[in-house]
CSV table of C-alpha atoms in Angstrom, one decimal:
chain,number,residue,atom,x,y,z
A,1,VAL,CA,83.3,120.1,108.2
A,2,VAL,CA,84.7,120.9,104.8
A,3,HIS,CA,81.4,120.5,102.9
A,4,GLY,CA,81.0,123.5,100.6
A,5,ARG,CA,84.5,124.8,101.5
A,6,LEU,CA,86.9,122.4,99.8
A,7,THR,CA,87.7,123.5,96.3
A,8,VAL,CA,88.6,121.2,93.5
A,9,GLU,CA,92.1,122.7,93.4
A,10,ASP,CA,92.6,122.0,97.2
A,11,TYR,CA,91.2,118.5,96.8
A,12,MET,CA,93.4,117.7,93.8
A,13,ARG,CA,96.5,119.2,95.6
A,14,GLY,CA,95.9,116.6,98.3
A,15,CYS,CA,95.4,113.9,95.7
A,16,ARG,CA,98.7,114.8,94.0
A,17,ARG,CA,100.5,114.6,97.4
A,18,PHE,CA,98.9,111.2,98.1
A,19,ALA,CA,99.9,110.0,94.6
A,20,ALA,CA,103.5,111.1,95.1
A,21,GLU,CA,103.6,109.2,98.4
A,22,ALA,CA,102.1,106.1,96.9
A,23,VAL,CA,104.8,106.2,94.2
A,24,ARG,CA,107.5,106.5,96.9
A,25,ILE,CA,106.1,103.6,98.9
A,26,GLY,CA,104.8,101.5,96.1
A,27,PHE,CA,101.2,100.6,95.3
A,28,ILE,CA,99.0,98.3,93.3
A,29,ARG,CA,96.0,99.9,91.6
A,30,TYR,CA,92.6,98.4,92.4
A,31,GLU,CA,91.8,97.9,88.7
A,32,ASP,CA,95.0,95.9,88.3
A,33,PHE,CA,94.1,93.7,91.2
A,34,CYS,CA,90.6,93.2,89.7
A,35,ARG,CA,92.1,92.2,86.3
A,36,ASP,CA,94.7,89.8,87.7
A,37,PRO,CA,93.9,89.1,91.4
A,38,GLN,CA,96.2,86.1,91.8
A,39,ALA,CA,99.3,87.8,90.5
A,40,GLN,CA,98.6,91.1,92.3
A,41,LEU,CA,97.9,89.6,95.6
A,42,GLN,CA,101.0,87.4,95.4
A,43,ARG,CA,102.9,90.7,94.8
A,44,VAL,CA,101.3,92.4,97.8
A,45,CYS,CA,102.0,89.4,100.0
A,46,ALA,CA,105.6,89.2,98.9
A,47,GLN,CA,106.1,92.9,99.7
A,48,LEU,CA,104.5,92.6,103.1
A,49,GLY,CA,106.2,89.3,103.9
A,50,VAL,CA,103.0,87.4,104.5
A,51,ALA,CA,101.9,84.0,103.2
A,52,TYR,CA,99.9,84.0,100.0
A,53,GLN,CA,96.8,81.8,100.1
A,54,ALA,CA,95.6,80.8,96.6
A,55,HIS,CA,92.1,80.1,97.8
A,56,PHE,CA,91.4,83.7,98.8
A,57,GLN,CA,89.1,84.2,95.9
A,58,ASP,CA,86.7,81.6,97.3
A,59,ARG,CA,86.2,83.8,100.4
A,60,TYR,CA,86.6,87.2,98.8
A,61,ALA,CA,82.9,88.2,98.8
A,62,HIS,CA,82.7,87.5,102.5
A,63,TYR,CA,85.7,89.7,103.6
A,64,LYS,CA,84.5,92.6,105.7
A,65,THR,CA,87.9,94.3,106.4
A,66,ILE,CA,88.9,95.3,102.8
A,67,THR,CA,88.4,98.8,101.7
A,68,GLY,CA,87.6,99.7,98.1
A,69,GLU,CA,84.7,99.4,95.7
A,70,VAL,CA,82.2,97.4,97.7
A,71,THR,CA,79.4,97.9,95.2
A,72,GLY,CA,81.4,96.5,92.3
A,73,GLY,CA,82.4,92.9,91.8
A,74,ARG,CA,82.7,92.0,95.5
A,75,SER,CA,79.0,92.6,96.3
A,76,ARG,CA,78.2,90.2,93.4
A,77,GLY,CA,80.5,87.6,94.9
A,78,GLY,CA,83.4,88.1,92.5
A,79,ILE,CA,86.3,90.3,91.7
A,80,ALA,CA,85.5,92.8,88.9
A,81,VAL,CA,86.5,96.2,87.8
A,82,PRO,CA,83.6,98.6,88.7
A,83,GLN,CA,81.9,100.6,86.1
A,84,ARG,CA,83.0,104.2,85.6
A,85,ARG,CA,80.6,106.8,86.9
A,86,GLU,CA,79.6,109.8,84.9
A,87,VAL,CA,81.5,113.0,85.8
A,88,PRO,CA,79.3,116.1,86.1
A,89,GLU,CA,80.0,118.8,83.5
A,90,ALA,CA,80.9,121.3,86.2
A,91,LEU,CA,83.6,119.0,87.6
A,92,GLN,CA,84.9,118.3,84.2
A,93,GLN,CA,85.3,122.0,83.6
A,94,ALA,CA,87.1,122.5,86.9
A,95,LEU,CA,89.5,119.7,86.3
A,96,GLN,CA,90.4,120.8,82.8
A,97,GLY,CA,92.8,123.5,83.9
A,98,CYS,CA,93.9,121.8,87.1
A,99,GLU,CA,97.6,121.0,86.9
A,100,ASP,CA,97.4,118.7,90.0
A,101,TYR,CA,94.7,116.6,88.3
A,102,TRP,CA,96.9,115.9,85.3
A,103,ALA,CA,100.0,115.3,87.5
A,104,THR,CA,98.0,112.8,89.7
A,105,LEU,CA,96.9,110.8,86.7
A,106,ASP,CA,100.5,110.7,85.5
A,107,LEU,CA,101.9,109.7,88.9
A,108,LEU,CA,99.4,106.8,89.3
A,109,GLY,CA,99.8,105.6,85.7
A,110,TYR,CA,96.3,106.6,84.5
A,111,SER,CA,95.4,108.2,81.2
A,112,HIS,CA,92.4,110.5,80.8
A,113,ASP,CA,90.1,108.7,78.4
A,114,GLY,CA,87.1,110.7,77.1
A,115,PRO,CA,86.3,114.3,76.9
A,116,LEU,CA,87.1,116.9,79.5
């Protein structure tokens, strides 16, 4: 429906709103979960008021109801930070002057590493 109609600016405006809501609610970044799954899942379980199960990593590769990077570590049977993908030059150019891009990074605790 929006293919070819959604601009980078419109998309990033939505990302910024999402990031602001995530900050308000509280969130755990996927990369942080991958780096320290035990601690991060304990934190999530505590926030949700559900029991933490230490053996979750033994079954992680078989879970079918978790969203996120399924072609990263989970598809190989483990929990791992996925590799960064190349950003096309045209997109890099569009993001350079986009205030919402920089605000989104800041809200979610990311830094921009590399050229833009």
